[in-house]
Tab-separated table of C-alpha atoms in Angstrom:
chain	number	residue	atom	x	y	z
D	1	MET	CA	11.111	55.890	-16.034
D	2	GLU	CA	9.099	56.666	-12.942
D	3	THR	CA	10.648	58.903	-10.282
D	4	LEU	CA	10.169	58.648	-6.544
D	5	GLN	CA	7.966	61.749	-6.602
D	6	GLU	CA	5.527	59.997	-8.950
D	7	LEU	CA	5.044	57.051	-6.611
D	8	LEU	CA	2.527	56.766	-3.808
D	9	ILE	CA	3.937	55.669	-0.441
D	10	VAL	CA	1.678	53.574	1.786
D	11	ASP	CA	2.633	52.876	5.391
D	12	CYS	CA	0.985	49.757	6.802
D	13	ASP	CA	1.609	46.683	8.949
D	14	VAL	CA	1.394	42.994	8.077
D	15	ALA	CA	-2.251	42.678	9.126
D	16	THR	CA	-3.489	45.624	7.012
D	17	LYS	CA	-1.289	45.160	3.942
D	18	PRO	CA	-3.569	45.008	0.875
D	19	SER	CA	-3.796	41.654	-0.908
D	20	ILE	CA	-3.525	43.325	-4.333
D	21	LEU	CA	-0.459	45.539	-4.728
D	22	ILE	CA	-0.490	48.548	-7.085
D	23	PRO	CA	2.700	48.747	-9.195
D	24	THR	CA	3.060	52.529	-8.783
D	25	THR	CA	2.982	52.282	-5.002
D	26	ILE	CA	5.734	51.704	-2.479
D	27	TYR	CA	4.490	49.789	0.537
D	28	ILE	CA	6.211	50.101	3.875
D	29	VAL	CA	5.148	46.948	5.678
D	30	ARG	CA	6.059	47.037	9.349
D	31	ASP	CA	6.792	43.892	11.292
D	32	ALA	CA	9.252	42.615	13.893
D	33	GLY	CA	12.436	42.896	11.897
D	34	GLU	CA	14.329	45.127	9.497
D	35	ILE	CA	12.599	46.661	6.484
D	36	HIS	CA	14.141	45.703	3.141
D	37	TYR	CA	13.277	46.822	-0.369
D	38	HIS	CA	11.817	44.051	-2.553
D	39	GLY	CA	10.554	45.024	-6.023
D	40	ASN	CA	7.895	47.639	-5.609
D	41	VAL	CA	7.175	46.411	-2.084
D	42	TRP	CA	8.931	47.229	1.155
D	43	LYS	CA	8.468	44.293	3.477
D	44	ALA	CA	9.768	43.022	6.776
D	45	GLU	CA	11.996	39.965	6.794
D	46	GLN	CA	11.054	37.295	9.324
D	47	PRO	CA	13.512	36.837	12.173
D	48	TYR	CA	16.169	34.169	11.618
D	49	ILE	CA	15.161	31.001	13.469
D	50	SER	CA	17.984	28.744	14.566
D	51	PRO	CA	17.734	25.032	15.373
D	52	THR	CA	17.384	24.242	19.049
D	53	GLY	CA	17.711	20.499	18.757
D	54	VAL	CA	17.784	17.452	16.493
D	55	THR	CA	16.588	13.871	16.980
D	56	ILE	CA	17.514	10.790	14.964
D	57	TYR	CA	15.238	7.777	14.446
D	58	PRO	CA	15.966	5.039	15.323
D	59	SER	CA	18.679	5.712	17.870
D	60	THR	CA	20.017	2.145	17.618
D	61	ILE	CA	19.852	-0.362	14.771
D	62	SER	CA	21.174	-3.817	14.007
D	63	ILE	CA	21.707	-4.725	10.356
D	64	TYR	CA	23.506	-7.386	8.404
D	65	THR	CA	26.614	-6.849	6.316
D	66	ASN	CA	25.884	-5.397	2.854
D	67	ASP	CA	22.378	-4.328	3.941
D	68	ASP	CA	21.257	-0.742	4.350
D	69	CYS	CA	18.827	1.191	6.514
D	70	GLN	CA	17.294	4.659	6.166
D	71	LEU	CA	17.569	6.946	9.203
D	72	GLU	CA	15.084	9.753	9.787
D	73	VAL	CA	15.694	13.138	11.411
D	74	GLU	CA	13.506	15.687	13.171
D	75	ILE	CA	14.841	19.214	13.668
D	76	THR	CA	13.256	21.505	16.252
D	77	PRO	CA	11.569	23.839	15.909
D	78	MET	CA	9.879	22.798	12.683
D	79	ASN	CA	10.181	26.282	11.133
D	80	VAL	CA	13.955	26.689	11.376
D	81	SER	CA	15.429	29.007	8.771
D	82	ASN	CA	18.208	26.663	7.694
D	83	LYS	CA	17.472	22.913	7.751
D	84	THR	CA	20.876	21.852	6.432
D	85	ILE	CA	22.288	18.805	8.231
D	86	ILE	CA	25.579	16.949	7.958
D	87	TRP	CA	25.893	13.176	8.340
D	88	SER	CA	29.031	11.331	9.403
D	89	SER	CA	30.228	7.930	10.598
D	90	ASP	CA	32.955	7.468	13.177
D	91	ASN	CA	33.950	4.152	11.596
D	92	THR	CA	33.422	3.926	7.845
D	93	ALA	CA	35.116	0.516	7.821
D	94	ILE	CA	32.024	-0.773	9.676
D	95	ALA	CA	29.183	1.425	8.356
D	96	THR	CA	28.901	4.388	6.015
D	97	VAL	CA	26.197	7.008	5.710
D	98	ASP	CA	25.270	9.180	2.726
D	99	ALA	CA	23.855	12.707	2.548
D	100	THR	CA	20.281	11.427	2.884
D	101	GLY	CA	20.879	9.389	6.047
D	102	LYS	CA	21.027	5.972	4.370
D	103	VAL	CA	23.354	3.702	6.328
D	104	THR	CA	25.193	0.878	4.557
D	105	ALA	CA	26.732	-1.963	6.550
D	106	VAL	CA	30.282	-2.772	5.463
D	107	ALA	CA	31.725	-5.196	8.025
D	108	ILE	CA	30.907	-6.778	11.373
D	109	GLY	CA	31.290	-4.363	14.277
D	110	THR	CA	29.856	-1.148	15.725
D	111	ALA	CA	29.793	2.387	14.364
D	112	THR	CA	28.178	5.605	15.524
D	113	ILE	CA	26.330	7.696	12.973
D	114	THR	CA	26.076	11.393	13.796
D	115	VAL	CA	23.819	14.051	12.326
D	116	LYS	CA	24.643	17.714	13.012
D	117	THR	CA	22.783	20.970	12.380
D	118	VAL	CA	24.432	24.135	11.044
D	119	ASN	CA	24.748	25.554	14.548
D	120	GLY	CA	26.191	22.426	16.123
D	121	TYR	CA	23.284	20.495	17.628
D	122	SER	CA	23.751	16.770	17.066
D	123	ALA	CA	22.207	13.349	17.567
D	124	THR	CA	23.598	9.863	17.177
D	125	CYS	CA	22.555	6.370	16.166
D	126	VAL	CA	24.561	3.343	17.223
D	127	VAL	CA	24.794	0.840	14.371
D	128	THR	CA	25.619	-2.775	15.097
D	129	VAL	CA	26.583	-4.762	12.023
D	130	GLU	CA	26.141	-8.503	12.310
D	131	SER	CA	26.844	-11.461	10.119
D	132	PRO	CA	23.659	-12.463	8.320
D	133	PRO	CA	22.029	-15.641	9.645
D	134	PRO	CA	22.281	-18.791	7.588
D	135	GLU	CA	19.601	-18.989	4.921
D	136	ASP	CA	18.337	-22.536	4.603
D	137	GLY	CA	14.698	-21.921	3.692
D	138	THR	CA	13.301	-22.833	7.084
D	139	GLU	CA	10.890	-20.605	9.004
D	140	GLN	CA	13.707	-19.682	11.396
D	141	TYR	CA	16.237	-18.980	8.638
D	142	PRO	CA	14.250	-18.105	5.515
D	143	TYR	CA	15.776	-17.097	2.221
D	144	LEU	CA	15.851	-13.293	2.273
D	145	ILE	CA	14.526	-11.116	-0.532
D	146	LYS	CA	16.367	-7.829	-0.123
D	147	ASN	CA	15.965	-6.010	-3.432
D	148	VAL	CA	14.422	-6.017	-6.898
D	149	ASN	CA	17.012	-8.417	-8.296
D	150	ASN	CA	16.295	-10.947	-5.541
D	151	PHE	CA	12.561	-10.713	-6.195
D	152	VAL	CA	12.992	-11.032	-9.963
D	153	ALA	CA	15.116	-14.145	-9.486
D	154	PHE	CA	12.514	-15.598	-7.092
D	155	ARG	CA	9.667	-14.857	-9.497
D	156	ASN	CA	11.557	-16.188	-12.526
D	157	ALA	CA	12.317	-19.443	-10.711
D	158	ILE	CA	8.570	-19.947	-10.233
D	159	SER	CA	7.993	-19.159	-13.919
D	160	GLU	CA	10.469	-21.888	-14.800
D	161	GLY	CA	8.590	-24.462	-12.734
D	162	GLU	CA	10.120	-24.199	-9.244
D	163	THR	CA	7.359	-24.664	-6.620
D	164	PHE	CA	9.466	-23.974	-3.490
D	165	ASP	CA	7.353	-26.591	-1.734
D	166	GLY	CA	7.595	-25.956	2.025
D	167	ILE	CA	10.398	-23.391	1.572
D	168	TRP	CA	10.271	-20.024	3.383
D	169	HIS	CA	11.138	-16.690	1.777
D	170	LYS	CA	11.112	-13.396	3.665
D	171	LEU	CA	10.874	-9.872	2.283
D	172	VAL	CA	13.228	-7.588	4.240
D	173	ASN	CA	12.834	-4.343	2.281
D	174	ASP	CA	10.141	-2.604	0.250
D	175	ILE	CA	10.439	-3.505	-3.446
D	176	ASP	CA	9.767	-1.006	-6.243
D	177	LEU	CA	8.951	-2.843	-9.482
D	178	THR	CA	8.859	0.226	-11.712
D	179	GLY	CA	9.975	-0.917	-15.168
D	180	ILE	CA	9.892	-4.633	-14.286
D	181	SER	CA	7.487	-6.997	-16.070
D	182	PHE	CA	6.697	-10.644	-15.318
D	183	ILE	CA	5.290	-12.922	-18.021
D	184	PRO	CA	3.738	-16.199	-16.834
D	185	VAL	CA	4.852	-19.237	-18.837
D	186	VAL	CA	1.471	-20.403	-20.118
D	187	THR	CA	1.083	-21.950	-23.564
D	188	GLY	CA	-2.683	-22.102	-23.896
D	189	TRP	CA	-5.949	-23.078	-22.292
D	190	SER	CA	-7.803	-26.327	-21.815
D	191	GLY	CA	-11.154	-25.821	-20.172
D	192	GLU	CA	-10.620	-23.740	-17.041
D	193	ASP	CA	-6.913	-24.390	-16.572
D	194	PRO	CA	-3.749	-23.392	-18.419
D	195	VAL	CA	-1.644	-25.871	-20.358
D	196	GLY	CA	2.105	-25.889	-19.740
D	197	SER	CA	3.882	-24.390	-16.741
D	198	GLN	CA	1.250	-23.284	-14.252
D	199	GLU	CA	3.606	-21.552	-11.832
D	200	VAL	CA	2.043	-23.106	-8.736
D	201	TYR	CA	3.812	-21.660	-5.716
D	202	LYS	CA	3.764	-24.063	-2.750
D	203	GLY	CA	6.109	-22.224	-0.427
D	204	ASN	CA	5.686	-19.757	2.414
D	205	PHE	CA	6.105	-16.093	1.528
D	206	GLU	CA	6.582	-13.891	4.605
D	207	GLY	CA	5.970	-10.315	3.503
D	208	ASN	CA	7.260	-9.050	6.856
D	209	CYS	CA	4.903	-6.044	6.603
D	210	LYS	CA	6.915	-4.746	3.632
D	211	LYS	CA	5.453	-3.424	0.381
D	212	ILE	CA	5.786	-4.332	-3.277
D	213	LYS	CA	5.078	-1.191	-5.267
D	214	ASN	CA	4.294	-0.278	-8.868
D	215	PHE	CA	3.727	-3.760	-10.286
D	216	PHE	CA	2.740	-3.292	-13.942
D	217	ALA	CA	1.484	-5.930	-16.356
D	218	THR	CA	-0.141	-5.894	-19.791
D	219	ASP	CA	-0.473	-9.523	-20.871
D	220	ALA	CA	-2.120	-12.853	-19.952
D	221	SER	CA	-3.571	-13.982	-16.639
D	222	TYR	CA	-1.794	-12.100	-13.953
D	223	GLY	CA	-0.896	-11.525	-10.373
D	224	LEU	CA	2.376	-11.220	-8.537
D	225	PHE	CA	2.006	-15.007	-8.366
D	226	TYR	CA	0.348	-17.097	-11.039
D	227	GLU	CA	-1.083	-19.614	-8.601
D	228	ASN	CA	-0.591	-19.650	-4.857
D	229	GLY	CA	-0.804	-23.095	-3.347
D	230	GLY	CA	1.194	-22.152	-0.261
D	231	ILE	CA	1.029	-19.274	2.222
D	232	ILE	CA	1.370	-15.557	1.450
D	233	GLN	CA	1.162	-13.289	4.479
D	234	ASN	CA	1.893	-9.797	5.808
D	235	LEU	CA	2.341	-8.259	2.352
D	236	GLY	CA	1.318	-4.861	0.998
D	237	VAL	CA	0.929	-4.431	-2.779
D	238	GLU	CA	0.618	-0.766	-3.700
D	239	ASN	CA	-0.193	1.052	-6.938
D	240	ILE	CA	-0.686	-2.084	-9.005
D	241	SER	CA	-1.538	-1.567	-12.692
D	242	ILE	CA	-2.737	-4.602	-14.600
D	243	ILE	CA	-4.086	-3.373	-17.926
D	244	VAL	CA	-4.781	-6.081	-20.499
D	245	ASP	CA	-6.231	-4.743	-23.754
D	246	SER	CA	-6.817	-8.021	-25.535
D	247	ALA	CA	-9.494	-9.511	-27.772
D	248	ASP	CA	-8.751	-12.950	-26.306
D	249	TRP	CA	-11.727	-13.963	-24.163
D	250	GLU	CA	-9.626	-16.605	-22.447
D	251	ILE	CA	-7.947	-14.256	-19.994
D	252	GLN	CA	-9.248	-16.250	-17.062
D	253	GLY	CA	-8.087	-15.265	-13.637
D	254	THR	CA	-6.449	-11.941	-12.780
D	255	GLY	CA	-5.747	-10.723	-9.264
D	256	GLY	CA	-3.656	-8.196	-7.386
D	257	ILE	CA	-1.645	-10.862	-5.555
D	258	THR	CA	-2.375	-14.052	-7.480
D	259	ALA	CA	-4.333	-15.107	-10.529
D	260	TYR	CA	-5.376	-18.345	-8.782
D	261	ASN	CA	-5.437	-19.181	-5.077
D	262	SER	CA	-5.587	-22.690	-3.713
D	263	GLY	CA	-3.595	-21.852	-0.577
D	264	ILE	CA	-3.722	-19.228	2.181
D	265	ILE	CA	-3.486	-15.440	1.850
D	266	ARG	CA	-3.675	-13.540	5.119
D	267	GLN	CA	-2.975	-10.051	6.433
D	268	CYS	CA	-2.336	-8.573	2.997
D	269	TYR	CA	-3.658	-5.568	1.081
D	270	VAL	CA	-3.747	-4.300	-2.506
D	271	THR	CA	-4.271	-0.834	-4.001
D	272	GLY	CA	-4.373	0.213	-7.660
D	273	ILE	CA	-6.220	-0.598	-10.869
D	274	ILE	CA	-6.982	-3.791	-12.812
D	275	ILE	CA	-8.467	-3.639	-16.315
D	276	THR	CA	-8.956	-6.808	-18.361
D	277	CYS	CA	-10.988	-5.677	-21.355
D	278	ASN	CA	-12.076	-9.169	-22.400
D	279	GLY	CA	-11.362	-11.082	-19.212
D	280	ILE	CA	-13.234	-13.325	-16.841
D	281	ASN	CA	-12.793	-13.733	-13.061
D	282	THR	CA	-10.942	-10.709	-11.781
D	283	GLY	CA	-10.444	-9.911	-8.094
D	284	GLY	CA	-8.588	-7.434	-5.927
D	285	ILE	CA	-6.627	-10.179	-4.143
D	286	ALA	CA	-7.187	-13.259	-6.322
D	287	GLY	CA	-8.775	-13.839	-9.720
D	288	ARG	CA	-10.017	-17.304	-8.799
D	289	ASN	CA	-10.191	-18.509	-5.217
D	290	ARG	CA	-10.351	-22.285	-5.556
D	291	SER	CA	-12.202	-24.587	-3.143
D	292	THR	CA	-9.147	-24.957	-0.894
D	293	GLY	CA	-8.327	-21.247	-1.038
D	294	GLN	CA	-8.487	-19.180	2.157
D	295	ILE	CA	-8.287	-15.389	2.254
D	296	TYR	CA	-8.665	-13.598	5.558
D	297	ASP	CA	-7.711	-10.371	7.308
D	298	CYS	CA	-7.136	-8.597	3.990
D	299	TRP	CA	-8.317	-5.359	2.384
D	300	THR	CA	-8.337	-3.823	-1.089
D	301	ASP	CA	-8.801	-0.415	-2.662
D	302	VAL	CA	-8.827	-1.295	-6.346
D	303	ILE	CA	-10.734	-0.079	-9.398
D	304	ILE	CA	-11.584	-3.200	-11.408
D	305	THR	CA	-13.019	-3.335	-14.926
D	306	SER	CA	-13.528	-6.644	-16.738
D	307	LEU	CA	-15.906	-8.257	-19.201
D	308	TYR	CA	-17.215	-11.021	-16.924
D	309	HIS	CA	-17.266	-11.645	-13.178
D	310	VAL	CA	-15.365	-9.247	-10.924
D	311	SER	CA	-15.051	-9.181	-7.129
D	312	GLY	CA	-13.535	-6.799	-4.605
D	313	ILE	CA	-11.568	-9.551	-2.840
D	314	ALA	CA	-11.617	-12.759	-4.907
D	315	ASP	CA	-13.648	-14.099	-7.801
D	316	GLY	CA	-13.962	-17.661	-9.094
D	317	MET	CA	-16.057	-20.304	-10.805
D	318	ASN	CA	-17.692	-23.149	-8.876
D	319	PHE	CA	-16.382	-24.507	-5.561
D	320	ILE	CA	-15.142	-21.154	-4.326
D	321	GLY	CA	-13.054	-21.072	-1.139
D	322	THR	CA	-13.253	-19.004	2.041
D	323	VAL	CA	-13.125	-15.244	2.617
D	324	ASP	CA	-13.217	-13.987	6.214
D	325	LYS	CA	-12.686	-10.622	7.942
D	326	CYS	CA	-11.937	-8.664	4.763
D	327	TYR	CA	-13.094	-5.355	3.349
D	328	ALA	CA	-13.054	-3.868	-0.142
D	329	LEU	CA	-13.098	-0.278	-1.382
D	330	GLY	CA	-12.768	1.011	-4.964
D	331	ASP	CA	-15.167	0.474	-7.881
D	332	LEU	CA	-16.320	-2.606	-9.802
D	333	ILE	CA	-17.447	-2.563	-13.445
D	334	SER	CA	-18.433	-5.581	-15.537
D	335	ASN	CA	-20.807	-6.529	-18.359
D	336	ASN	CA	-21.864	-9.560	-16.339
D	337	THR	CA	-21.759	-9.729	-12.534
D	338	CYS	CA	-19.978	-7.833	-9.786
D	339	LYS	CA	-19.585	-8.993	-6.196
D	340	GLY	CA	-18.367	-6.632	-3.523
D	341	ILE	CA	-16.471	-9.452	-1.805
D	342	SER	CA	-16.652	-12.831	-3.627
D	343	PRO	CA	-19.041	-15.270	-5.363
D	344	GLY	CA	-21.748	-16.612	-3.094
D	345	ASP	CA	-21.048	-20.320	-3.531
D	346	GLY	CA	-18.003	-19.963	-1.312
D	347	THR	CA	-17.930	-19.122	2.383
D	348	ILE	CA	-17.967	-15.376	3.083
D	349	THR	CA	-18.026	-14.263	6.713
D	350	ASN	CA	-17.528	-11.101	8.762
D	351	SER	CA	-16.646	-8.995	5.709
D	352	VAL	CA	-17.495	-5.514	4.458
D	353	ALA	CA	-18.009	-4.072	0.969
D	354	ALA	CA	-17.536	-0.307	1.025
D	355	MET	CA	-16.921	0.646	-2.592
D	356	ALA	CA	-18.778	3.612	-4.055
D	357	HIS	CA	-20.269	1.745	-7.013
D	358	ILE	CA	-20.821	-1.600	-8.676
D	359	ASN	CA	-22.684	-1.651	-11.962
D	360	ILE	CA	-24.435	-5.038	-11.679
D	361	GLY	CA	-24.693	-7.887	-9.168
D	362	GLY	CA	-24.652	-8.035	-5.360
D	363	ARG	CA	-23.033	-5.801	-2.763
D	364	ILE	CA	-21.456	-8.836	-1.057
D	365	PHE	CA	-21.854	-11.815	-3.403
D	366	TYR	CA	-23.900	-13.101	-6.339
D	367	PRO	CA	-26.095	-14.930	-7.277
D	368	SER	CA	-28.711	-14.397	-4.598
D	369	ILE	CA	-29.571	-18.075	-4.050
D	370	TYR	CA	-26.740	-18.536	-1.549
D	371	SER	CA	-26.456	-17.474	2.092
D	372	ASN	CA	-23.427	-16.352	4.081
D	373	ILE	CA	-22.780	-15.036	7.583
D	374	ASN	CA	-22.433	-11.557	9.097
D	375	ASN	CA	-21.534	-9.427	6.076
D	376	TYR	CA	-22.179	-5.696	5.712
D	377	ALA	CA	-22.258	-3.180	2.857
D	378	LEU	CA	-22.030	0.611	2.731
D	379	ASN	CA	-25.588	1.940	2.653
D	380	THR	CA	-24.775	4.608	0.047
D	381	MET	CA	-23.201	2.173	-2.427
D	382	LEU	CA	-24.716	2.432	-5.899
D	383	VAL	CA	-25.714	-0.797	-7.623
D	384	ASN	CA	-26.348	-0.078	-11.282
D	385	GLY	CA	-26.870	3.578	-10.394
D	386	VAL	CA	-29.285	3.167	-7.473
D	387	THR	CA	-28.952	2.432	-3.766
D	388	VAL	CA	-30.359	-0.760	-2.318
D	389	THR	CA	-31.545	-1.453	1.206
D	390	SER	CA	-31.000	-4.613	3.224
D	391	SER	CA	-31.213	-5.521	6.895
D	392	ASP	CA	-30.066	-9.119	6.399
D	393	PRO	CA	-26.330	-9.789	7.051
D	394	THR	CA	-26.686	-13.245	5.451
D	395	SER	CA	-28.056	-11.993	2.122
D	396	TYR	CA	-26.177	-11.303	-1.093
D	397	GLN	CA	-26.638	-7.563	-0.504
D	398	GLY	CA	-25.336	-7.726	3.067
D	399	LYS	CA	-26.689	-5.543	5.852
D	400	ASP	CA	-26.646	-1.760	5.544
D	401	VAL	CA	-23.900	0.056	7.414
D	402	THR	CA	-23.076	3.768	7.512
D	403	ILE	CA	-19.747	5.376	6.724
D	404	SER	CA	-19.399	6.486	10.348
D	405	GLN	CA	-19.831	2.884	11.511
D	406	LEU	CA	-17.208	1.749	9.003
D	407	LYS	CA	-14.733	4.100	10.673
D	408	SER	CA	-15.593	2.954	14.175
D	409	LEU	CA	-13.500	0.687	16.383
D	410	ALA	CA	-16.605	-0.670	18.085
D	411	PHE	CA	-18.119	-1.872	14.809
D	412	TYR	CA	-15.161	-4.082	13.862
D	413	ARG	CA	-14.436	-5.263	17.400
D	414	ASP	CA	-17.977	-5.884	18.648
D	415	VAL	CA	-20.071	-6.506	15.523
D	416	MET	CA	-17.569	-8.084	13.136
D	417	GLY	CA	-15.400	-9.916	15.660
D	418	TRP	CA	-12.109	-8.684	14.187
D	419	ASP	CA	-8.895	-8.824	16.234
D	420	MET	CA	-8.320	-5.110	16.761
D	421	GLU	CA	-5.473	-5.613	19.252
D	422	ASN	CA	-3.095	-7.842	17.314
D	423	VAL	CA	-4.063	-7.814	13.623
D	424	TRP	CA	-5.908	-4.571	12.869
D	425	GLU	CA	-5.681	-0.970	14.044
D	426	ILE	CA	-7.911	2.031	13.383
D	427	ASP	CA	-7.875	5.801	13.739
D	428	ASP	CA	-11.221	5.645	15.502
D	429	GLY	CA	-13.828	7.833	13.831
D	430	ASN	CA	-11.557	9.034	11.029
D	431	ASP	CA	-10.547	6.173	8.739
D	432	PHE	CA	-11.042	2.559	7.750
D	433	PRO	CA	-9.001	-0.031	9.669
D	434	LYS	CA	-5.502	-0.899	8.537
D	435	LEU	CA	-3.305	-3.909	9.200
D	436	ARG	CA	-0.806	-3.491	11.999
D	437	GLY	CA	2.900	-3.350	11.310
D	438	PHE	CA	2.855	-1.582	7.943
């Protein structure tokens, strides 16, 4: 065993302390604070930093009975030594709060939720609990989708043939679909369309700027919806995984939101991965955008791999619908054709393809015989391993645009004509635009 006489003592301060410490050396590291022994190193403990304040967000909320809401807290300064906080409710008969700040409404009335630091600083949130409005399926009083069970029941009703024609549903919380699988009721194929229940949704789905996360599927033609013939709006779909390893060539139509679209999809986005090993018509938003289909003010960041025909926003076959004011990131891989946005026989306007790579096809649409209006593509995008150059915003390759332009407010507002005050927002110069409200 080593004795103190055998050890070297080094006196230093924090700035000159060596980065590599020798085991047979005692280091006296001087700093503002007491010196304490720690292993073979003497080091200064940092001064204890106490909270000087706490803020709760939001400071007032209104929720319905049996609903819940997550409160957030900010303690100042950020580097306090002890961040322990205690939550309490002054009226648990009206609203309760757990150790994470989640408030649950119990009965109609008012309660004050308090959060307190270890040294007594506190902040409050006034919670007003109201009776939920009547749900009659109208736009004013839509049926509310509050949790996974509500969404599963909604989706299963469509699978069983319910169209919800003209009925409004509203998402009021984010939905995590981890472990949940939806199987469309489709018995076979006849030409381009399925035989049996086609799951055509004809209602109005108000996403309310909430998110559906971790949708996972491994079979058949897929999307959150099988076919949208109504309106889907203000919905985020994050971390989607559609992976169909099938030898059946007749997987026709796979999309992040819907396999088929004959209605309207607006102000939505999708992120994730879609792989249909033997599929045809795969798109980030919709697999097939039919002639009446409209998709606008949407974006995707999806890696898509399929045997035939893939598109960053929506694919299709003959009589393709409209895509306007959309952009697509990600990567597209197919043995046949890739289109950064959508097939060219539809109407594609004011849209941007900004993925890193497509392995065959056109940066905006394909084939090249068609013409569309005011579309742009990232100038460094690789098409089958090489960059292409185009100055024509009506062509299937779109007009070249730089990455700095794609992160510029002026480009979308002045060149593309996007509504950057009400629909889109952008961290000017630093990122691609995002939809407001999410």
